[in-house]
């Protein structure tokens, strides 16, 4: 028996396969080094995905970029400083070029910082760039978080990213404090001394914690090397990891965008990563770097040579922490002294412990869990990729402003002594006033902010129904005056009516058919109360039927004779003046 393949060798059967492979290889889109890398790593698909990734264009999105770029500047300048900084508390005699301190005994950490400032070419500028970049990093993270909060960008599916950002902001403050303490000058040493007091205020275990952290009695010689390890290794590694995860989740979830025509929860309107966004981002990085370098070159910060080396016996007058830790210092100054008491032979420093060790984790925990609380209150489990205008979420905006007002009160309290000196006021009166404001300012700020948001919503509704004020006054034949209102374009109108107006959740029956209380009845009642708090005061956007009715009303009003105008106005006395479209009036 014979077959058709009897006279063909096995290799010939695969000739077509080899030719197909050769054709596929010759038509690959990548060549050279890129093709070589793709053959071995298979990254072409990932690079293509990133290159086509679209980013929206809005100035507020640059706040997160400023945080990222300033962190990069911190890493670069910090690596430079590690070449010469000596993280040691060993005592040496200074013999450097700064004459006023020659012959003074100081720690090796302080001596090396002076050497960086005066003996290393460009060292002082790098130190200042490092410090200013750290401050800008912290403030940009906070402002970026505020933008995310007020626009609702933390909602599903970005709750985890919000938690990452919250942890990142807390670590940024801790990282700043650790770096601020490393030079071991009198001011930073005073900060470490305060930290020791905070740790010792912890009930029962405070003294043990202090002994463990400082490696013995304060100040010891272990705290500088330990802070150095945390500042240059541990915390930066966590920061970089969180920042990387944060950026990856932005790519995964796609970028949020402000509402506008053609923008939905299923698309992103903007520019692709390559080449437009990369070029813009690269240019913006050098702008941020340049601004930081300019500030560092002309504005002195942390002049450690003016403070002198740290000595536990004296303390600097008017010493203040960096601004991002000021609120914690202010909380300590506002806590009354009678909160300290003794029981069972232990001293309970409740006048220090809540403001020093409890405030930071408590505040950041509240910030971190807020997205989950709002989701539970609203019952909204949908994905959101369109941002809210702050006025369209009045309760959330008011909560944010109330929190900021509380922060501002604590921040001002951190300078109560300086305010008393400069303004010639009683420090006790200032402290008592700030204590009252701590409880009064947040609810007042909440109420005012919510009223403003609701009034802005009403103004938007009137603008949609009656048009935009032009400032042009029209005089009728009978002597009446009326302002011309120009109609909005469909794009302008869409932004003002696209948002949802959620209503408070309605309570369902708390008992079953047999009259037995539901096991979740209490939970649902609590949820309904919170929902009523969030959405009781609401201004619904204009509906298409209301808009159509307003258009007919304007048309009828514009077409009526002068006598009818007078009749309409007299009949509607006490009500809001009717408006008409500019094109109808001029016609």
Coordinates of C-alpha atoms in Angstrom, one line a residue:
X1 CA 0.0 0.0 0.0
X2 CA 1.3 3.5 -0.8
X3 CA 0.4 6.9 0.5
X4 CA 0.7 10.4 -0.8
X5 CA 3.6 11.2 1.6
X6 CA 5.5 8.1 0.7
X7 CA 8.0 9.9 -1.6
X8 CA 8.4 13.1 0.6
X9 CA 10.9 13.3 3.4
X10 CA 9.7 14.4 6.9
X11 CA 11.5 17.7 6.7
X12 CA 9.7 18.6 3.5
X13 CA 6.4 18.4 5.3
X14 CA 7.4 21.3 7.5
X15 CA 8.7 23.5 4.8
X16 CA 5.6 25.6 4.8
X17 CA 5.8 26.0 8.5
X18 CA 9.3 27.4 8.3
X19 CA 8.4 29.7 5.5
X20 CA 5.5 31.1 7.6
X21 CA 7.8 31.6 10.6
X22 CA 10.3 33.4 8.4
X23 CA 7.5 35.7 7.0
X24 CA 6.2 36.4 10.6
X25 CA 9.7 37.2 11.8
X26 CA 10.4 39.5 8.8
X27 CA 7.2 41.5 9.4
X28 CA 7.7 42.1 13.2
X29 CA 7.0 45.8 14.0
X30 CA 10.1 46.1 16.2
X31 CA 13.7 45.8 15.1
X32 CA 17.2 46.4 16.4
X33 CA 17.6 46.5 20.2
X34 CA 13.8 46.8 20.8
X35 CA 13.1 43.7 18.7
X36 CA 15.9 41.9 20.5
X37 CA 14.5 42.8 23.9
X38 CA 11.0 41.8 22.8
X39 CA 12.1 38.4 21.6
X40 CA 13.5 37.7 25.1
X41 CA 11.2 39.6 27.4
X42 CA 8.0 39.9 25.4
X43 CA 7.4 43.5 26.6
X44 CA 6.0 44.9 23.3
X45 CA 2.4 44.4 24.2
X46 CA 2.9 46.1 27.6
X47 CA 4.8 49.0 26.1
X48 CA 2.1 49.4 23.4
X49 CA -0.6 49.5 26.1
X50 CA 1.2 52.2 28.0
X51 CA 2.0 54.2 24.9
X52 CA -1.7 54.3 24.0
X53 CA -2.8 55.1 27.6
X54 CA -4.8 58.3 27.6
X55 CA -4.5 61.0 30.3
X56 CA -7.0 63.8 30.7
X57 CA -5.7 67.4 30.6
X58 CA -6.5 69.5 33.7
X59 CA -4.3 71.7 35.9
X60 CA -5.4 70.0 39.1
X61 CA -3.9 66.7 38.0
X62 CA -0.5 68.3 38.1
X63 CA -0.6 68.3 41.9
X64 CA 0.1 64.6 42.0
X65 CA 2.9 65.1 39.5
X66 CA 4.5 67.8 41.7
X67 CA 4.5 65.3 44.6
X68 CA 6.1 62.7 42.4
X69 CA 8.7 65.0 41.0
X70 CA 9.6 66.6 44.3
X71 CA 10.1 63.1 45.8
X72 CA 12.4 62.2 42.9
X73 CA 14.4 65.4 43.7
X74 CA 14.6 64.3 47.4
X75 CA 15.9 60.9 46.4
X76 CA 18.6 62.4 44.1
X77 CA 19.8 65.0 46.5
X78 CA 19.6 62.6 49.4
X79 CA 21.9 60.2 47.6
X80 CA 24.4 63.0 47.2
X81 CA 24.3 63.9 50.9
X82 CA 24.9 60.4 52.0
X83 CA 28.4 60.5 50.6
X84 CA 29.5 63.0 53.2
X85 CA 27.1 62.8 56.1
X86 CA 28.3 60.8 59.1
X87 CA 25.3 59.4 61.2
X88 CA 27.2 59.2 64.5
X89 CA 26.6 60.9 67.9
X90 CA 30.3 60.5 68.8
X91 CA 31.8 63.7 70.2
X92 CA 34.5 65.5 68.2
X93 CA 36.1 68.9 68.2
X94 CA 35.3 71.0 65.2
X95 CA 38.2 72.4 63.1
X96 CA 36.4 73.2 59.9
X97 CA 36.1 76.4 57.9
X98 CA 33.2 77.9 59.9
X99 CA 35.2 80.1 62.3
X100 CA 32.6 80.9 65.0
X101 CA 32.3 77.1 65.9
X102 CA 36.0 76.2 65.7
X103 CA 37.2 74.4 68.8
X104 CA 33.6 73.6 69.9
X105 CA 32.8 70.0 70.9
X106 CA 29.9 68.5 68.9
X107 CA 28.6 65.3 67.4
X108 CA 30.1 63.8 64.3
X109 CA 26.7 64.2 62.6
X110 CA 26.7 67.9 63.2
X111 CA 30.3 68.3 62.2
X112 CA 29.7 66.4 58.9
X113 CA 26.6 68.6 58.2
X114 CA 28.7 71.7 58.7
X115 CA 31.3 70.2 56.3
X116 CA 28.7 69.6 53.7
X117 CA 27.5 73.2 54.1
X118 CA 30.9 75.0 54.0
X119 CA 33.5 72.7 52.7
X120 CA 31.9 70.6 50.0
X121 CA 31.4 72.5 46.7
X122 CA 27.7 72.9 46.1
X123 CA 26.9 71.1 49.4
X124 CA 24.9 73.9 50.9
X125 CA 22.7 74.3 47.8
X126 CA 22.1 70.5 47.7
X127 CA 21.1 70.6 51.4
X128 CA 18.7 73.4 50.7
X129 CA 17.2 71.7 47.6
X130 CA 16.7 68.5 49.7
X131 CA 14.9 70.4 52.5
X132 CA 12.7 72.5 50.2
X133 CA 11.9 69.5 48.0
X134 CA 10.8 67.6 51.1
X135 CA 8.5 70.5 52.2
X136 CA 7.0 70.8 48.7
X137 CA 6.6 67.0 48.6
X138 CA 4.5 67.0 51.8
X139 CA 2.4 70.0 50.9
X140 CA 1.7 68.7 47.3
X141 CA 0.7 65.3 48.7
X142 CA -1.8 67.0 51.1
X143 CA -3.2 69.3 48.4
X144 CA -3.5 66.4 46.0
X145 CA -5.4 64.5 48.6
X146 CA -7.7 67.5 49.1
X147 CA -8.4 67.5 45.3
X148 CA -9.1 63.8 45.4
X149 CA -11.4 64.2 48.4
X150 CA -13.4 67.2 47.2
X151 CA -14.0 65.8 43.7
X152 CA -14.9 62.3 44.9
X153 CA -12.1 60.6 43.1
X154 CA -11.7 58.1 46.0
X155 CA -15.0 56.2 45.1
X156 CA -15.1 52.7 43.7
X157 CA -12.8 51.3 42.4
X158 CA -10.2 53.6 43.9
X159 CA -10.7 53.1 47.6
X160 CA -7.5 51.1 47.9
X161 CA -5.6 53.8 46.1
X162 CA -7.0 56.3 48.6
X163 CA -5.7 54.1 51.5
X164 CA -2.3 54.0 49.8
X165 CA -2.2 57.7 49.5
X166 CA -3.3 58.2 53.1
X167 CA -0.5 55.9 54.4
X168 CA 1.9 57.7 52.0
X169 CA 1.1 61.1 53.5
X170 CA 1.6 59.9 57.0
X171 CA 4.9 58.3 56.1
X172 CA 5.9 61.6 54.4
X173 CA 5.5 63.4 57.7
X174 CA 7.4 60.8 59.6
X175 CA 10.2 60.8 57.0
X176 CA 10.4 64.6 57.2
X177 CA 10.7 64.5 61.0
X178 CA 13.5 61.9 60.8
X179 CA 15.5 63.9 58.2
X180 CA 14.9 67.1 60.1
X181 CA 16.4 65.5 63.3
X182 CA 19.6 64.1 61.7
X183 CA 21.9 67.2 61.7
X184 CA 21.9 67.1 65.6
X185 CA 21.8 70.8 65.9
X186 CA 20.1 72.5 68.8
X187 CA 16.8 73.0 67.1
X188 CA 16.5 69.4 65.8
X189 CA 17.8 68.0 69.1
X190 CA 15.0 69.9 70.8
X191 CA 12.6 68.0 68.5
X192 CA 14.1 64.7 69.5
X193 CA 13.8 65.7 73.1
X194 CA 10.1 66.4 72.6
X195 CA 9.7 63.1 70.9
X196 CA 11.2 61.4 73.9
X197 CA 8.6 63.1 76.1
X198 CA 5.8 62.0 73.8
X199 CA 7.0 58.4 74.0
X200 CA 7.2 58.4 77.8
X201 CA 3.6 59.7 78.0
X202 CA 2.3 56.3 76.8
X203 CA 0.7 54.7 79.9
X204 CA 2.7 51.9 81.6
X205 CA 5.0 51.1 78.7
X206 CA 6.2 54.7 77.9
X207 CA 9.5 54.5 79.7
X208 CA 10.3 51.0 78.3
X209 CA 9.6 52.3 74.8
X210 CA 11.9 55.3 75.3
X211 CA 14.7 53.1 76.6
X212 CA 14.3 50.7 73.6
X213 CA 14.2 53.5 70.9
X214 CA 17.1 55.5 72.3
X215 CA 19.2 52.5 73.3
X216 CA 19.3 53.6 76.9
X217 CA 18.8 56.8 78.8
X218 CA 18.1 60.0 76.7
X219 CA 19.8 61.2 74.6
X220 CA 22.3 58.3 74.2
X221 CA 24.3 57.6 71.0
X222 CA 22.0 55.2 69.2
X223 CA 19.2 57.5 68.1
X224 CA 21.1 59.3 65.2
X225 CA 22.2 56.0 63.5
X226 CA 18.7 54.6 63.9
X227 CA 17.0 57.6 62.5
X228 CA 19.5 57.6 59.6
X229 CA 18.6 54.0 58.8
X230 CA 14.9 54.8 58.9
X231 CA 15.4 58.0 56.8
X232 CA 17.5 56.6 54.0
X233 CA 16.5 53.0 53.8
X234 CA 13.2 51.8 55.5
X235 CA 10.8 54.7 55.0
X236 CA 12.0 55.6 51.4
X237 CA 11.6 52.0 50.4
X238 CA 8.1 52.0 51.6
X239 CA 7.4 55.4 50.0
X240 CA 8.7 54.3 46.7
X241 CA 6.7 51.0 46.9
X242 CA 3.5 52.8 47.8
X243 CA 4.1 55.4 45.0
X244 CA 4.7 52.7 42.5
X245 CA 1.5 50.8 43.6
X246 CA -0.4 54.1 43.5
X247 CA 0.7 54.8 39.9
X248 CA 0.0 51.3 38.7
X249 CA -3.5 51.4 40.1
X250 CA -4.0 54.7 38.2
X251 CA -3.0 52.9 35.0
X252 CA -5.2 49.9 35.9
X253 CA -8.3 51.8 36.8
X254 CA -7.8 54.5 34.1
X255 CA -7.6 58.1 35.1
X256 CA -10.6 60.1 36.4
X257 CA -11.8 63.1 34.5
X258 CA -13.9 66.1 35.1
X259 CA -17.4 66.0 33.5
X260 CA -17.8 67.4 30.0
X261 CA -19.4 66.7 26.6
X262 CA -18.3 63.3 25.4
X263 CA -16.8 62.2 28.7
X264 CA -18.4 59.2 30.3
X265 CA -17.5 56.5 32.9
X266 CA -16.4 54.3 30.0
X267 CA -13.9 56.5 28.2
X268 CA -11.1 59.0 28.9
X269 CA -10.8 62.2 26.8
X270 CA -7.2 63.5 26.7
X271 CA -3.8 62.8 25.3
X272 CA -1.9 59.5 24.8
X273 CA 1.1 58.8 27.0
X274 CA 3.4 58.8 23.9
X275 CA 4.4 61.2 22.7
X276 CA 2.3 64.1 24.0
X277 CA 1.9 63.3 27.7
X278 CA 5.5 62.2 28.1
X279 CA 6.8 65.4 26.6
X280 CA 4.6 67.5 28.8
X281 CA 5.4 65.6 31.9
X282 CA 9.1 65.7 31.2
X283 CA 9.0 69.4 30.7
X284 CA 7.0 69.9 33.9
X285 CA 9.5 67.8 35.8
X286 CA 12.3 70.3 34.9
X287 CA 10.0 73.2 35.7
X288 CA 9.4 71.8 39.2
X289 CA 13.1 71.0 39.6
X290 CA 14.0 74.5 38.5
X291 CA 11.6 76.2 40.8
X292 CA 12.8 74.2 43.8
X293 CA 16.5 75.0 42.9
X294 CA 15.6 78.7 42.5
X295 CA 13.9 78.9 45.9
X296 CA 16.8 77.0 47.5
X297 CA 19.3 79.4 46.0
X298 CA 17.7 82.6 47.3
X299 CA 15.8 81.5 50.5
X300 CA 17.8 80.1 53.4
X301 CA 16.2 77.3 55.4
X302 CA 17.4 75.4 58.4
X303 CA 20.7 77.3 59.0
X304 CA 22.1 74.9 61.5
X305 CA 25.3 76.9 62.1
X306 CA 23.2 79.6 63.7
X307 CA 21.7 77.2 66.2
X308 CA 24.9 75.4 67.3
X309 CA 25.3 71.8 68.3
X310 CA 22.7 70.0 70.5
X311 CA 23.1 70.1 74.2
X312 CA 20.4 68.6 76.4
X313 CA 20.7 71.4 79.0
X314 CA 19.5 74.5 77.1
X315 CA 16.5 74.9 74.7
X316 CA 16.0 77.3 71.9
X317 CA 13.5 80.1 72.5
X318 CA 10.6 80.1 70.1
X319 CA 11.5 76.7 68.6
X320 CA 8.8 75.4 66.3
X321 CA 8.5 72.1 64.4
X322 CA 8.1 72.0 60.6
X323 CA 4.7 73.1 59.5
X324 CA 3.4 69.6 58.7
X325 CA 3.9 68.6 62.4
X326 CA 2.6 71.9 63.8
X327 CA -1.0 70.7 64.3
X328 CA 0.3 68.0 66.7
X329 CA 2.3 70.5 68.7
X330 CA -0.8 72.7 68.8
X331 CA -2.9 69.9 70.2
X332 CA -0.4 69.5 73.0
X333 CA -0.7 73.2 73.9
X334 CA -4.5 73.1 73.9
X335 CA -4.8 70.0 76.1
X336 CA -5.5 71.2 79.7
X337 CA -3.0 70.3 82.4
X338 CA -5.7 68.8 84.8
X339 CA -5.8 65.8 82.5
X340 CA -2.7 64.4 84.2
X341 CA -3.5 62.3 87.2
X342 CA -2.2 59.4 89.2
X343 CA -3.8 56.0 89.9
X344 CA -2.3 52.8 91.3
X345 CA 1.1 54.4 91.5
X346 CA 1.1 55.3 87.8
X347 CA 1.1 58.8 86.3
X348 CA -1.4 59.1 83.4
X349 CA -0.3 61.9 81.2
X350 CA -3.6 62.4 79.3
X351 CA -2.6 66.1 78.8
X352 CA 0.2 64.8 76.5
X353 CA -0.6 61.3 75.3
X354 CA -3.7 62.0 73.2
X355 CA -2.1 64.9 71.3
X356 CA 1.3 63.2 70.8
X357 CA 0.8 59.5 70.2
X358 CA -3.0 59.1 69.5
X359 CA -3.7 62.1 67.3
X360 CA -1.7 61.1 64.2
X361 CA -2.9 57.5 63.8
X362 CA -6.5 58.5 64.7
X363 CA -6.6 61.4 62.2
X364 CA -5.2 59.3 59.4
X365 CA -7.4 56.4 60.2
X366 CA -10.5 58.6 59.9
X367 CA -9.2 59.9 56.6
X368 CA -8.4 56.4 55.3
X369 CA -11.8 54.9 56.1
X370 CA -13.9 57.8 54.8
X371 CA -14.5 56.3 51.3
X372 CA -16.0 53.1 52.9
X373 CA -18.2 55.2 55.2
X374 CA -19.6 57.3 52.4
X375 CA -20.2 54.2 50.3
X376 CA -22.1 52.6 53.1
X377 CA -24.2 55.7 53.8
X378 CA -25.1 56.3 50.1
X379 CA -25.4 52.6 49.2
X380 CA -23.6 53.4 46.0
X381 CA -21.6 50.4 44.7
X382 CA -21.1 51.6 41.2
X383 CA -17.8 52.5 39.6
X384 CA -17.1 56.2 39.2
X385 CA -14.7 57.6 36.7
X386 CA -16.3 61.1 36.4
X387 CA -15.4 63.6 39.1
X388 CA -17.9 65.6 41.1
X389 CA -17.9 69.3 41.2
X390 CA -17.5 70.1 44.9
X391 CA -20.7 72.2 45.0
X392 CA -22.7 69.2 43.8
X393 CA -21.6 67.2 46.9
X394 CA -22.3 69.8 49.5
X395 CA -22.1 67.6 52.6
X396 CA -18.8 66.0 51.6
X397 CA -17.4 69.4 50.8
X398 CA -18.6 70.8 54.1
X399 CA -17.1 67.9 56.0
X400 CA -13.7 68.5 54.3
X401 CA -13.8 72.2 55.1
X402 CA -14.7 71.4 58.7
X403 CA -11.7 69.1 59.0
X404 CA -9.5 71.8 57.5
X405 CA -10.8 74.4 60.0
X406 CA -10.0 72.0 62.9
X407 CA -6.5 71.5 61.5
X408 CA -6.0 75.3 61.1
X409 CA -7.0 75.9 64.8
X410 CA -4.4 73.3 65.9
X411 CA -1.8 74.8 63.6
X412 CA -2.4 78.3 65.0
X413 CA -2.1 76.9 68.6
X414 CA 1.4 75.7 67.8
X415 CA 2.4 79.4 67.7
X416 CA 0.4 80.7 70.6
X417 CA 3.6 81.9 72.4
X418 CA 4.9 83.8 69.4
X419 CA 1.5 85.3 68.8
X420 CA 1.4 86.5 72.4
X421 CA 4.8 88.1 72.1
X422 CA 4.3 89.8 68.7
X423 CA 0.7 90.9 69.3
X424 CA 1.2 91.8 73.0
X425 CA -1.6 89.6 74.1
X426 CA -2.1 87.2 76.9
X427 CA -1.0 83.7 76.1
X428 CA -3.7 82.3 78.4
X429 CA -6.4 84.3 76.5
X430 CA -5.1 83.0 73.2
X431 CA -5.1 79.4 74.4
X432 CA -8.6 79.6 75.8
X433 CA -9.9 81.2 72.6
X434 CA -8.3 78.5 70.5
X435 CA -9.8 75.8 72.8
X436 CA -13.2 77.2 72.2
X437 CA -12.6 77.6 68.4
X438 CA -11.5 73.9 68.2
X439 CA -15.1 72.9 69.0
X440 CA -16.9 75.9 67.5
X441 CA -15.1 76.5 64.2
X442 CA -15.7 73.1 62.5
X443 CA -19.6 73.1 62.8
X444 CA -19.7 76.8 61.8
X445 CA -17.4 76.1 58.8
X446 CA -19.6 73.1 57.9
X447 CA -22.8 75.1 57.9
X448 CA -21.4 78.0 56.0
X449 CA -19.7 75.8 53.4
X450 CA -22.9 73.7 52.9
X451 CA -25.0 76.9 52.5
X452 CA -22.5 78.2 49.9
X453 CA -22.6 74.9 47.9
X454 CA -26.4 74.9 47.9
X455 CA -26.6 78.5 46.8
X456 CA -24.1 77.7 44.0
X457 CA -26.3 74.8 42.9
X458 CA -29.4 77.1 42.8
X459 CA -27.4 79.6 40.8
X460 CA -26.5 76.8 38.3
X461 CA -30.1 75.8 38.1
X462 CA -31.3 79.3 37.4
X463 CA -28.5 79.7 34.7
X464 CA -29.7 76.5 33.0
X465 CA -33.4 77.5 33.0
X466 CA -33.0 81.3 32.2
X467 CA -29.6 81.7 30.6
X468 CA -26.4 83.5 31.5
X469 CA -26.5 87.1 32.8
X470 CA -24.9 89.4 30.2
X471 CA -24.9 92.7 32.1
X472 CA -26.9 94.3 29.3
X473 CA -30.1 96.1 30.4
X474 CA -33.0 96.3 28.0
X475 CA -35.5 99.2 28.3
X476 CA -39.1 98.5 27.1
X477 CA -41.3 101.1 25.5
X478 CA -43.4 101.4 28.7
X479 CA -40.3 102.3 30.7
X480 CA -39.5 99.0 32.3
X481 CA -36.0 97.7 32.5
X482 CA -34.9 94.1 32.1
X483 CA -31.6 92.3 31.9
X484 CA -30.8 90.3 28.9
X485 CA -29.9 86.7 29.5
X486 CA -28.0 84.9 26.9
X487 CA -28.8 81.2 26.3
X488 CA -26.2 78.6 27.2
X489 CA -24.5 76.4 24.7
X490 CA -25.4 72.7 24.9
X491 CA -21.8 72.0 26.2
X492 CA -22.2 74.6 29.0
X493 CA -25.6 73.3 29.9
X494 CA -24.5 69.7 30.0
X495 CA -21.9 70.4 32.7
X496 CA -24.5 72.0 34.9
X497 CA -27.1 69.2 34.6
X498 CA -25.1 66.0 34.3
X499 CA -24.8 65.3 38.0
X500 CA -27.0 63.1 40.1
X501 CA -29.0 64.4 43.0
X502 CA -29.3 61.6 45.5
X503 CA -32.2 61.4 47.9
X504 CA -32.1 60.1 51.5
X505 CA -32.5 56.4 51.8
X506 CA -36.0 55.3 52.9
X507 CA -36.4 53.0 55.9
X508 CA -37.8 49.6 55.1
X509 CA -40.0 47.6 57.5
X510 CA -38.0 46.8 60.7
X511 CA -40.2 43.7 61.4
X512 CA -41.0 40.6 59.5
X513 CA -44.5 39.1 58.9
X514 CA -44.5 37.6 62.4
X515 CA -43.7 41.0 64.1
X516 CA -40.1 40.0 64.9
X517 CA -37.5 42.7 64.7
X518 CA -35.1 42.4 61.8
X519 CA -31.5 41.6 63.0
X520 CA -30.3 44.5 60.9
X521 CA -33.1 47.0 61.8
X522 CA -30.9 49.0 64.1
X523 CA -28.1 49.2 61.6
X524 CA -30.5 50.3 58.8
X525 CA -32.0 53.0 61.1
X526 CA -28.5 54.3 61.7
X527 CA -27.7 54.2 58.0
X528 CA -30.9 56.1 57.2
X529 CA -30.0 58.8 59.7
X530 CA -26.6 59.3 58.1
X531 CA -28.2 59.3 54.7
X532 CA -30.7 61.9 55.8
X533 CA -27.8 64.0 57.1
X534 CA -26.0 63.7 53.8
X535 CA -28.9 64.3 51.4
X536 CA -31.7 66.1 53.3
X537 CA -30.7 69.4 51.8
X538 CA -30.5 69.0 48.0
X539 CA -31.0 71.0 44.9
X540 CA -32.0 68.8 42.0
X541 CA -30.6 69.7 38.6
X542 CA -33.0 71.0 35.9
X543 CA -34.7 68.2 34.1
X544 CA -35.4 68.2 30.3
X545 CA -39.1 68.9 30.9
X546 CA -38.3 71.9 33.2
X547 CA -35.9 73.2 30.6
X548 CA -38.5 72.8 27.8
X549 CA -41.1 74.6 30.0
X550 CA -38.7 77.4 30.7
X551 CA -38.1 77.8 26.9
X552 CA -41.8 78.0 26.2
X553 CA -42.3 80.5 28.9
X554 CA -39.5 82.7 27.5
X555 CA -40.9 82.4 24.0
X556 CA -44.4 83.4 25.2
X557 CA -43.0 86.2 27.3
X558 CA -40.9 87.5 24.4
X559 CA -43.8 87.3 21.9
X560 CA -46.3 89.1 24.1
X561 CA -47.2 92.8 23.5
X562 CA -46.2 95.5 25.9
X563 CA -49.6 95.5 27.7
X564 CA -49.3 91.7 28.3
X565 CA -45.8 92.3 29.7
X566 CA -47.3 94.7 32.3
X567 CA -50.1 92.2 33.1
X568 CA -47.7 89.4 33.6
X569 CA -45.5 91.5 35.9
X570 CA -48.4 92.7 37.9
X571 CA -49.8 89.3 38.3
X572 CA -46.4 87.9 39.4
X573 CA -45.5 90.6 41.8
X574 CA -43.4 89.4 44.7
X575 CA -42.0 86.5 42.5
X576 CA -38.7 86.3 40.8
X577 CA -38.4 88.5 37.7
X578 CA -38.9 86.5 34.5
X579 CA -36.0 86.5 32.0
X580 CA -35.9 86.3 28.3
X581 CA -33.4 85.1 25.7
X582 CA -31.2 87.7 24.1
X583 CA -32.1 86.5 20.6
X584 CA -35.8 86.9 21.3
X585 CA -35.4 90.3 22.8
X586 CA -33.3 91.6 19.9
X587 CA -35.8 90.0 17.4

